[in-house]
Amino acid sequence: MPVDYPRLMEATWDALYAPAQRHRAILAALPPDESELLSECVRAGGFHRDACRRRGRIAPDLLDAFPVTFVAFYATEGTPGMAAFLASEQWRRRGSLPGSFFPAPELSVLAFAAYLRDTWMRGDREEWVREAFRFELALHRLGTERVGVDRGPGTMRLAAGAWVGECMFDHDNAVDQLRRRCAEVPWNEAVTLLTPHPTQAAAITWYVGDEGRRIYVRGEDVAALRWSWDAAAEVPADADQLRVVIHAARAGVLR
């Protein structure tokens, strides 16, 4: 029987990220000739080195995309949690990008977001973890973001295509706290020492051509701008004179 190379390569990619205990099932799903080829590959030392290199790139990408949520996840689940993610349907269905040899960060982010939504977040999680996850999803425009409100002629609005993520605590401050703590103590201890500042925060993201731009606002500035993305919020009578509105207009996100 001729070798089905696309099927063999798909099984090889699966084995590169799967826990060792899943290799037998991956091999058993192939015809004998293909199973023998992959089995020889899996037993080679180069395969294990390559697998380690690939897996080693995933966690930094996820930490960059979910700087609070990923710390909370790994602090709770550790290495077994990452292994479960890499064995999940969400990871295995992530697809690929043309020309990408290592896991494409954007696809890793999508797979991890889906995995957390479908599994981990259904467990007993603290509210600050859920809030951080909602906010970080919004940063990547993954379903929890808000968009601009058109209030008609004579009133400014967010730039076309802009989106907003809101958080009930100072997310940037939480990220800074975790980075400092994680450098001093194990992650599972660091999350217990986190004290989120109960200051509302928002991130507004937009594009100028192909260039992505983002501004963060906190506290009273969030309230002063909320009318631009929340139809239920009133426009302040002196909106065009407020410092944060002037700054947003100069930045090009309010027009």
PDB file of C-alpha atoms in Angstrom:
ATOM      1  CA  MET A   1       0.000   0.000   0.000  1.00  0.00           C
ATOM      2  CA  PRO A   2       1.495   3.407  -0.960  1.00  0.00           C
ATOM      3  CA  VAL A   3       2.306   5.760   1.883  1.00  0.00           C
ATOM      4  CA  ASP A   4      -0.231   8.567   2.400  1.00  0.00           C
ATOM      5  CA  TYR A   5       2.262  11.335   3.150  1.00  0.00           C
ATOM      6  CA  PRO A   6      -0.249  14.023   4.196  1.00  0.00           C
ATOM      7  CA  ARG A   7      -1.733  11.572   6.736  1.00  0.00           C
ATOM      8  CA  LEU A   8       1.738  10.545   7.917  1.00  0.00           C
ATOM      9  CA  MET A   9       2.799  14.173   8.351  1.00  0.00           C
ATOM     10  CA  GLU A  10      -0.394  14.953  10.263  1.00  0.00           C
ATOM     11  CA  ALA A  11       0.365  12.064  12.625  1.00  0.00           C
ATOM     12  CA  THR A  12       3.968  13.271  12.962  1.00  0.00           C
ATOM     13  CA  TRP A  13       2.856  16.779  13.943  1.00  0.00           C
ATOM     14  CA  ASP A  14       0.453  15.238  16.443  1.00  0.00           C
ATOM     15  CA  ALA A  15       3.204  13.096  17.972  1.00  0.00           C
ATOM     16  CA  LEU A  16       5.574  16.057  18.284  1.00  0.00           C
ATOM     17  CA  TYR A  17       3.282  17.703  20.840  1.00  0.00           C
ATOM     18  CA  ALA A  18       1.494  14.718  22.347  1.00  0.00           C
ATOM     19  CA  PRO A  19       2.516  13.200  25.695  1.00  0.00           C
ATOM     20  CA  ALA A  20       4.568  10.027  25.257  1.00  0.00           C
ATOM     21  CA  GLN A  21       1.685   7.886  26.494  1.00  0.00           C
ATOM     22  CA  ARG A  22      -0.394   8.942  23.464  1.00  0.00           C
ATOM     23  CA  HIS A  23       2.199   7.824  20.911  1.00  0.00           C
ATOM     24  CA  ARG A  24       0.931   4.229  20.921  1.00  0.00           C
ATOM     25  CA  ALA A  25      -2.602   5.361  20.002  1.00  0.00           C
ATOM     26  CA  ILE A  26      -1.256   7.652  17.255  1.00  0.00           C
ATOM     27  CA  LEU A  27       0.772   4.787  15.778  1.00  0.00           C
ATOM     28  CA  ALA A  28      -2.138   2.343  16.046  1.00  0.00           C
ATOM     29  CA  ALA A  29      -4.341   4.664  13.975  1.00  0.00           C
ATOM     30  CA  LEU A  30      -1.968   4.388  10.985  1.00  0.00           C
ATOM     31  CA  PRO A  31      -1.595   1.582   8.433  1.00  0.00           C
ATOM     32  CA  PRO A  32       1.329  -0.753   9.273  1.00  0.00           C
ATOM     33  CA  ASP A  33       3.838   0.744   6.811  1.00  0.00           C
ATOM     34  CA  GLU A  34       3.182   4.296   7.983  1.00  0.00           C
ATOM     35  CA  SER A  35       3.138   3.229  11.615  1.00  0.00           C
ATOM     36  CA  GLU A  36       6.571   1.649  11.220  1.00  0.00           C
ATOM     37  CA  LEU A  37       7.983   4.797   9.600  1.00  0.00           C
ATOM     38  CA  LEU A  38       6.650   7.037  12.352  1.00  0.00           C
ATOM     39  CA  SER A  39       7.707   4.600  15.061  1.00  0.00           C
ATOM     40  CA  GLU A  40      11.311   4.770  13.842  1.00  0.00           C
ATOM     41  CA  CYS A  41      11.094   8.548  13.812  1.00  0.00           C
ATOM     42  CA  VAL A  42       9.662   8.750  17.333  1.00  0.00           C
ATOM     43  CA  ARG A  43      12.409   6.526  18.725  1.00  0.00           C
ATOM     44  CA  ALA A  44      15.153   8.749  17.308  1.00  0.00           C
ATOM     45  CA  GLY A  45      16.914  11.176  19.623  1.00  0.00           C
ATOM     46  CA  GLY A  46      16.457  14.024  17.152  1.00  0.00           C
ATOM     47  CA  PHE A  47      12.688  13.658  17.413  1.00  0.00           C
ATOM     48  CA  HIS A  48      12.732  14.250  21.153  1.00  0.00           C
ATOM     49  CA  ARG A  49      15.045  17.255  20.821  1.00  0.00           C
ATOM     50  CA  ASP A  50      12.786  18.759  18.180  1.00  0.00           C
ATOM     51  CA  ALA A  51       9.697  18.071  20.281  1.00  0.00           C
ATOM     52  CA  CYS A  52      11.291  19.842  23.258  1.00  0.00           C
ATOM     53  CA  ARG A  53      12.221  22.850  21.116  1.00  0.00           C
ATOM     54  CA  ARG A  54       8.703  23.141  19.768  1.00  0.00           C
ATOM     55  CA  ARG A  55       6.971  22.738  23.124  1.00  0.00           C
ATOM     56  CA  GLY A  56       9.403  25.235  24.630  1.00  0.00           C
ATOM     57  CA  ARG A  57       8.096  27.954  22.323  1.00  0.00           C
ATOM     58  CA  ILE A  58       4.461  27.590  23.292  1.00  0.00           C
ATOM     59  CA  ALA A  59       4.434  28.727  26.928  1.00  0.00           C
ATOM     60  CA  PRO A  60       6.251  32.051  26.256  1.00  0.00           C
ATOM     61  CA  ASP A  61       3.748  32.852  23.505  1.00  0.00           C
ATOM     62  CA  LEU A  62       0.836  32.127  25.836  1.00  0.00           C
ATOM     63  CA  LEU A  63       2.388  34.123  28.673  1.00  0.00           C
ATOM     64  CA  ASP A  64       2.818  37.087  26.331  1.00  0.00           C
ATOM     65  CA  ALA A  65      -0.809  36.892  25.191  1.00  0.00           C
ATOM     66  CA  PHE A  66      -2.367  36.069  28.581  1.00  0.00           C
ATOM     67  CA  PRO A  67       0.052  37.551  31.145  1.00  0.00           C
ATOM     68  CA  VAL A  68      -2.320  37.129  34.095  1.00  0.00           C
ATOM     69  CA  THR A  69      -4.459  34.190  32.995  1.00  0.00           C
ATOM     70  CA  PHE A  70      -1.547  31.996  31.951  1.00  0.00           C
ATOM     71  CA  VAL A  71       0.246  32.529  35.261  1.00  0.00           C
ATOM     72  CA  ALA A  72      -2.947  31.602  37.127  1.00  0.00           C
ATOM     73  CA  PHE A  73      -3.407  28.519  34.925  1.00  0.00           C
ATOM     74  CA  TYR A  74       0.168  27.266  35.221  1.00  0.00           C
ATOM     75  CA  ALA A  75       0.337  28.043  38.937  1.00  0.00           C
ATOM     76  CA  THR A  76      -2.677  25.774  39.416  1.00  0.00           C
ATOM     77  CA  GLU A  77      -2.087  23.049  36.828  1.00  0.00           C
ATOM     78  CA  GLY A  78       1.685  23.025  36.268  1.00  0.00           C
ATOM     79  CA  THR A  79       3.338  20.765  33.688  1.00  0.00           C
ATOM     80  CA  PRO A  80       0.439  18.234  33.708  1.00  0.00           C
ATOM     81  CA  GLY A  81      -1.894  21.087  32.779  1.00  0.00           C
ATOM     82  CA  MET A  82       0.223  22.029  29.771  1.00  0.00           C
ATOM     83  CA  ALA A  83       0.384  18.367  28.740  1.00  0.00           C
ATOM     84  CA  ALA A  84      -3.414  18.178  28.934  1.00  0.00           C
ATOM     85  CA  PHE A  85      -3.705  21.289  26.769  1.00  0.00           C
ATOM     86  CA  LEU A  86      -1.317  19.879  24.146  1.00  0.00           C
ATOM     87  CA  ALA A  87      -3.334  16.644  24.121  1.00  0.00           C
ATOM     88  CA  SER A  88      -6.644  18.492  23.737  1.00  0.00           C
ATOM     89  CA  GLU A  89      -8.851  18.706  20.673  1.00  0.00           C
ATOM     90  CA  GLN A  90      -8.518  22.491  20.779  1.00  0.00           C
ATOM     91  CA  TRP A  91      -4.755  22.205  20.267  1.00  0.00           C
ATOM     92  CA  ARG A  92      -4.924  19.401  17.722  1.00  0.00           C
ATOM     93  CA  ARG A  93      -7.498  21.300  15.631  1.00  0.00           C
ATOM     94  CA  ARG A  94      -5.544  24.564  15.633  1.00  0.00           C
ATOM     95  CA  GLY A  95      -4.448  24.229  11.997  1.00  0.00           C
ATOM     96  CA  SER A  96      -1.280  25.793  10.620  1.00  0.00           C
ATOM     97  CA  LEU A  97      -0.058  28.847   8.767  1.00  0.00           C
ATOM     98  CA  PRO A  98       1.772  28.530   5.440  1.00  0.00           C
ATOM     99  CA  GLY A  99       5.508  28.683   5.972  1.00  0.00           C
ATOM    100  CA  SER A 100       5.349  28.259   9.755  1.00  0.00           C
ATOM    101  CA  PHE A 101       7.760  25.584  10.975  1.00  0.00           C
ATOM    102  CA  PHE A 102       7.224  26.126  14.691  1.00  0.00           C
ATOM    103  CA  PRO A 103       3.770  26.616  16.269  1.00  0.00           C
ATOM    104  CA  ALA A 104       2.342  29.902  14.994  1.00  0.00           C
ATOM    105  CA  PRO A 105       1.787  32.141  18.065  1.00  0.00           C
ATOM    106  CA  GLU A 106      -1.586  33.403  16.850  1.00  0.00           C
ATOM    107  CA  LEU A 107      -2.907  29.850  16.454  1.00  0.00           C
ATOM    108  CA  SER A 108      -1.505  28.826  19.837  1.00  0.00           C
ATOM    109  CA  VAL A 109      -3.372  31.773  21.367  1.00  0.00           C
ATOM    110  CA  LEU A 110      -6.653  30.802  19.698  1.00  0.00           C
ATOM    111  CA  ALA A 111      -6.293  27.175  20.794  1.00  0.00           C
ATOM    112  CA  PHE A 112      -5.458  28.111  24.377  1.00  0.00           C
ATOM    113  CA  ALA A 113      -8.371  30.549  24.597  1.00  0.00           C
ATOM    114  CA  ALA A 114     -10.753  27.852  23.345  1.00  0.00           C
ATOM    115  CA  TYR A 115      -9.289  25.286  25.743  1.00  0.00           C
ATOM    116  CA  LEU A 116      -9.713  27.558  28.764  1.00  0.00           C
ATOM    117  CA  ARG A 117     -13.272  28.499  27.774  1.00  0.00           C
ATOM    118  CA  ASP A 118     -14.292  24.892  27.208  1.00  0.00           C
ATOM    119  CA  THR A 119     -12.565  23.291  30.190  1.00  0.00           C
ATOM    120  CA  TRP A 120     -10.531  25.147  32.783  1.00  0.00           C
ATOM    121  CA  MET A 121     -12.789  28.162  33.227  1.00  0.00           C
ATOM    122  CA  ARG A 122     -15.714  25.859  33.909  1.00  0.00           C
ATOM    123  CA  GLY A 123     -14.059  24.962  37.195  1.00  0.00           C
ATOM    124  CA  ASP A 124     -13.975  26.892  40.444  1.00  0.00           C
ATOM    125  CA  ARG A 125     -11.915  29.980  39.568  1.00  0.00           C
ATOM    126  CA  GLU A 126     -11.501  33.177  41.523  1.00  0.00           C
ATOM    127  CA  GLU A 127     -13.310  36.174  40.082  1.00  0.00           C
ATOM    128  CA  TRP A 128     -10.095  38.076  39.378  1.00  0.00           C
ATOM    129  CA  VAL A 129      -8.944  35.175  37.183  1.00  0.00           C
ATOM    130  CA  ARG A 130     -12.214  35.233  35.240  1.00  0.00           C
ATOM    131  CA  GLU A 131     -12.043  39.011  34.907  1.00  0.00           C
ATOM    132  CA  ALA A 132      -8.449  38.878  33.661  1.00  0.00           C
ATOM    133  CA  PHE A 133      -9.414  36.226  31.123  1.00  0.00           C
ATOM    134  CA  ARG A 134     -12.326  38.313  29.815  1.00  0.00           C
ATOM    135  CA  PHE A 135     -10.057  41.336  29.478  1.00  0.00           C
ATOM    136  CA  GLU A 136      -7.250  39.441  27.776  1.00  0.00           C
ATOM    137  CA  LEU A 137      -9.715  37.855  25.356  1.00  0.00           C
ATOM    138  CA  ALA A 138     -10.901  41.351  24.492  1.00  0.00           C
ATOM    139  CA  LEU A 139      -7.338  42.493  23.793  1.00  0.00           C
ATOM    140  CA  HIS A 140      -7.159  39.817  21.091  1.00  0.00           C
ATOM    141  CA  ARG A 141     -10.709  40.492  19.879  1.00  0.00           C
ATOM    142  CA  LEU A 142     -11.906  37.036  20.875  1.00  0.00           C
ATOM    143  CA  GLY A 143     -15.499  37.787  21.782  1.00  0.00           C
ATOM    144  CA  THR A 144     -15.523  39.902  24.952  1.00  0.00           C
ATOM    145  CA  GLU A 145     -14.610  43.243  23.379  1.00  0.00           C
ATOM    146  CA  ARG A 146     -16.813  46.315  22.939  1.00  0.00           C
ATOM    147  CA  VAL A 147     -16.986  48.449  19.795  1.00  0.00           C
ATOM    148  CA  GLY A 148     -17.637  52.113  19.145  1.00  0.00           C
ATOM    149  CA  VAL A 149     -21.075  53.716  19.389  1.00  0.00           C
ATOM    150  CA  ASP A 150     -22.277  56.069  16.654  1.00  0.00           C
ATOM    151  CA  ARG A 151     -24.155  58.912  18.365  1.00  0.00           C
ATOM    152  CA  GLY A 152     -24.838  60.840  15.199  1.00  0.00           C
ATOM    153  CA  PRO A 153     -23.483  64.041  13.649  1.00  0.00           C
ATOM    154  CA  GLY A 154     -21.612  66.440  15.904  1.00  0.00           C
ATOM    155  CA  THR A 155     -20.398  63.834  18.402  1.00  0.00           C
ATOM    156  CA  MET A 156     -17.013  62.176  18.259  1.00  0.00           C
ATOM    157  CA  ARG A 157     -16.774  58.412  17.976  1.00  0.00           C
ATOM    158  CA  LEU A 158     -14.092  55.768  18.096  1.00  0.00           C
ATOM    159  CA  ALA A 159     -12.004  55.270  14.989  1.00  0.00           C
ATOM    160  CA  ALA A 160     -13.421  52.784  12.503  1.00  0.00           C
ATOM    161  CA  GLY A 161     -12.532  49.238  13.503  1.00  0.00           C
ATOM    162  CA  ALA A 162     -11.469  50.187  17.043  1.00  0.00           C
ATOM    163  CA  TRP A 163     -12.363  47.870  19.902  1.00  0.00           C
ATOM    164  CA  VAL A 164     -12.300  48.097  23.689  1.00  0.00           C
ATOM    165  CA  GLY A 165     -11.525  45.724  26.527  1.00  0.00           C
ATOM    166  CA  GLU A 166     -12.643  46.610  30.056  1.00  0.00           C
ATOM    167  CA  CYS A 167     -11.330  45.256  33.343  1.00  0.00           C
ATOM    168  CA  MET A 168     -12.638  45.819  36.863  1.00  0.00           C
ATOM    169  CA  PHE A 169      -9.100  46.035  38.232  1.00  0.00           C
ATOM    170  CA  ASP A 170      -5.816  47.557  37.092  1.00  0.00           C
ATOM    171  CA  HIS A 171      -4.629  44.807  34.769  1.00  0.00           C
ATOM    172  CA  ASP A 172      -1.230  46.377  34.028  1.00  0.00           C
ATOM    173  CA  ASN A 173      -0.505  46.640  37.732  1.00  0.00           C
ATOM    174  CA  ALA A 174      -1.448  42.980  38.211  1.00  0.00           C
ATOM    175  CA  VAL A 175       0.955  42.009  35.431  1.00  0.00           C
ATOM    176  CA  ASP A 176       3.756  43.974  37.105  1.00  0.00           C
ATOM    177  CA  GLN A 177       3.014  42.391  40.474  1.00  0.00           C
ATOM    178  CA  LEU A 178       3.073  38.884  39.038  1.00  0.00           C
ATOM    179  CA  ARG A 179       6.323  39.451  37.161  1.00  0.00           C
ATOM    180  CA  ARG A 180       8.032  40.613  40.339  1.00  0.00           C
ATOM    181  CA  ARG A 181       6.565  37.859  42.494  1.00  0.00           C
ATOM    182  CA  CYS A 182       7.251  35.084  39.978  1.00  0.00           C
ATOM    183  CA  ALA A 183      10.909  36.125  39.940  1.00  0.00           C
ATOM    184  CA  GLU A 184      11.049  35.676  43.722  1.00  0.00           C
ATOM    185  CA  VAL A 185       8.796  32.731  44.590  1.00  0.00           C
ATOM    186  CA  PRO A 186       7.147  29.759  42.813  1.00  0.00           C
ATOM    187  CA  TRP A 187       4.198  30.696  40.651  1.00  0.00           C
ATOM    188  CA  ASN A 188       1.678  28.930  42.874  1.00  0.00           C
ATOM    189  CA  GLU A 189       2.796  31.208  45.716  1.00  0.00           C
ATOM    190  CA  ALA A 190       2.943  34.306  43.525  1.00  0.00           C
ATOM    191  CA  VAL A 191      -0.752  34.142  42.643  1.00  0.00           C
ATOM    192  CA  THR A 192      -1.716  33.974  46.325  1.00  0.00           C
ATOM    193  CA  LEU A 193       0.221  37.206  46.923  1.00  0.00           C
ATOM    194  CA  LEU A 194      -1.469  39.118  44.104  1.00  0.00           C
ATOM    195  CA  THR A 195      -3.631  42.022  45.301  1.00  0.00           C
ATOM    196  CA  PRO A 196      -5.493  43.422  42.278  1.00  0.00           C
ATOM    197  CA  HIS A 197      -6.091  47.163  42.571  1.00  0.00           C
ATOM    198  CA  PRO A 198      -9.870  47.776  42.298  1.00  0.00           C
ATOM    199  CA  THR A 199      -9.432  50.488  39.689  1.00  0.00           C
ATOM    200  CA  GLN A 200     -11.392  50.208  36.465  1.00  0.00           C
ATOM    201  CA  ALA A 201      -9.194  49.953  33.402  1.00  0.00           C
ATOM    202  CA  ALA A 202      -9.787  49.866  29.667  1.00  0.00           C
ATOM    203  CA  ALA A 203      -7.658  49.277  26.600  1.00  0.00           C
ATOM    204  CA  ILE A 204      -8.655  50.792  23.259  1.00  0.00           C
ATOM    205  CA  THR A 205      -7.079  49.256  20.179  1.00  0.00           C
ATOM    206  CA  TRP A 206      -7.210  50.482  16.601  1.00  0.00           C
ATOM    207  CA  TYR A 207      -5.242  50.365  13.380  1.00  0.00           C
ATOM    208  CA  VAL A 208      -3.665  53.071  11.280  1.00  0.00           C
ATOM    209  CA  GLY A 209      -2.973  51.276   8.037  1.00  0.00           C
ATOM    210  CA  ASP A 210      -1.244  48.042   9.039  1.00  0.00           C
ATOM    211  CA  GLU A 211       0.034  49.490  12.320  1.00  0.00           C
ATOM    212  CA  GLY A 212      -1.784  48.474  15.473  1.00  0.00           C
ATOM    213  CA  ARG A 213      -2.093  51.071  18.231  1.00  0.00           C
ATOM    214  CA  ARG A 214      -3.401  50.823  21.783  1.00  0.00           C
ATOM    215  CA  ILE A 215      -3.999  53.178  24.698  1.00  0.00           C
ATOM    216  CA  TYR A 216      -4.799  52.261  28.316  1.00  0.00           C
ATOM    217  CA  VAL A 217      -6.994  54.362  30.570  1.00  0.00           C
ATOM    218  CA  ARG A 218      -7.845  53.937  34.235  1.00  0.00           C
ATOM    219  CA  GLY A 219     -10.202  55.170  36.918  1.00  0.00           C
ATOM    220  CA  GLU A 220     -12.075  58.366  36.116  1.00  0.00           C
ATOM    221  CA  ASP A 221     -10.712  58.361  32.576  1.00  0.00           C
ATOM    222  CA  VAL A 222     -12.638  55.149  31.865  1.00  0.00           C
ATOM    223  CA  ALA A 223     -15.874  56.820  32.964  1.00  0.00           C
ATOM    224  CA  ALA A 224     -15.020  59.918  30.917  1.00  0.00           C
ATOM    225  CA  LEU A 225     -14.686  57.829  27.726  1.00  0.00           C
ATOM    226  CA  ARG A 226     -17.267  55.093  28.272  1.00  0.00           C
ATOM    227  CA  TRP A 227     -19.878  56.920  26.190  1.00  0.00           C
ATOM    228  CA  SER A 228     -17.760  56.184  23.119  1.00  0.00           C
ATOM    229  CA  TRP A 229     -18.361  52.405  23.423  1.00  0.00           C
ATOM    230  CA  ASP A 230     -21.350  52.064  25.779  1.00  0.00           C
ATOM    231  CA  ALA A 231     -24.694  53.316  24.439  1.00  0.00           C
ATOM    232  CA  ALA A 232     -26.118  53.420  27.979  1.00  0.00           C
ATOM    233  CA  ALA A 233     -23.490  55.925  29.155  1.00  0.00           C
ATOM    234  CA  GLU A 234     -24.172  59.650  28.876  1.00  0.00           C
ATOM    235  CA  VAL A 235     -21.877  61.982  26.980  1.00  0.00           C
ATOM    236  CA  PRO A 236     -20.460  64.548  29.450  1.00  0.00           C
ATOM    237  CA  ALA A 237     -21.528  68.081  28.631  1.00  0.00           C
ATOM    238  CA  ASP A 238     -17.886  69.157  28.564  1.00  0.00           C
ATOM    239  CA  ALA A 239     -16.617  66.030  26.813  1.00  0.00           C
ATOM    240  CA  ASP A 240     -14.544  67.893  24.242  1.00  0.00           C
ATOM    241  CA  GLN A 241     -12.735  69.739  27.048  1.00  0.00           C
ATOM    242  CA  LEU A 242     -11.779  66.697  29.111  1.00  0.00           C
ATOM    243  CA  ARG A 243      -8.071  65.923  29.180  1.00  0.00           C
ATOM    244  CA  VAL A 244      -8.493  62.236  28.335  1.00  0.00           C
ATOM    245  CA  VAL A 245     -10.823  63.035  25.430  1.00  0.00           C
ATOM    246  CA  ILE A 246      -8.365  65.578  24.047  1.00  0.00           C
ATOM    247  CA  HIS A 247      -5.550  63.049  24.395  1.00  0.00           C
ATOM    248  CA  ALA A 248      -7.595  60.326  22.661  1.00  0.00           C
ATOM    249  CA  ALA A 249      -8.476  62.717  19.835  1.00  0.00           C
ATOM    250  CA  ARG A 250      -4.839  63.695  19.356  1.00  0.00           C
ATOM    251  CA  ALA A 251      -3.884  60.003  19.327  1.00  0.00           C
ATOM    252  CA  GLY A 252      -6.421  59.469  16.546  1.00  0.00           C
ATOM    253  CA  VAL A 253      -8.711  56.998  18.289  1.00  0.00           C
ATOM    254  CA  LEU A 254     -11.514  59.542  18.752  1.00  0.00           C
ATOM    255  CA  ARG A 255     -12.679  61.384  15.653  1.00  0.00           C
TER     256      ARG A 255
END
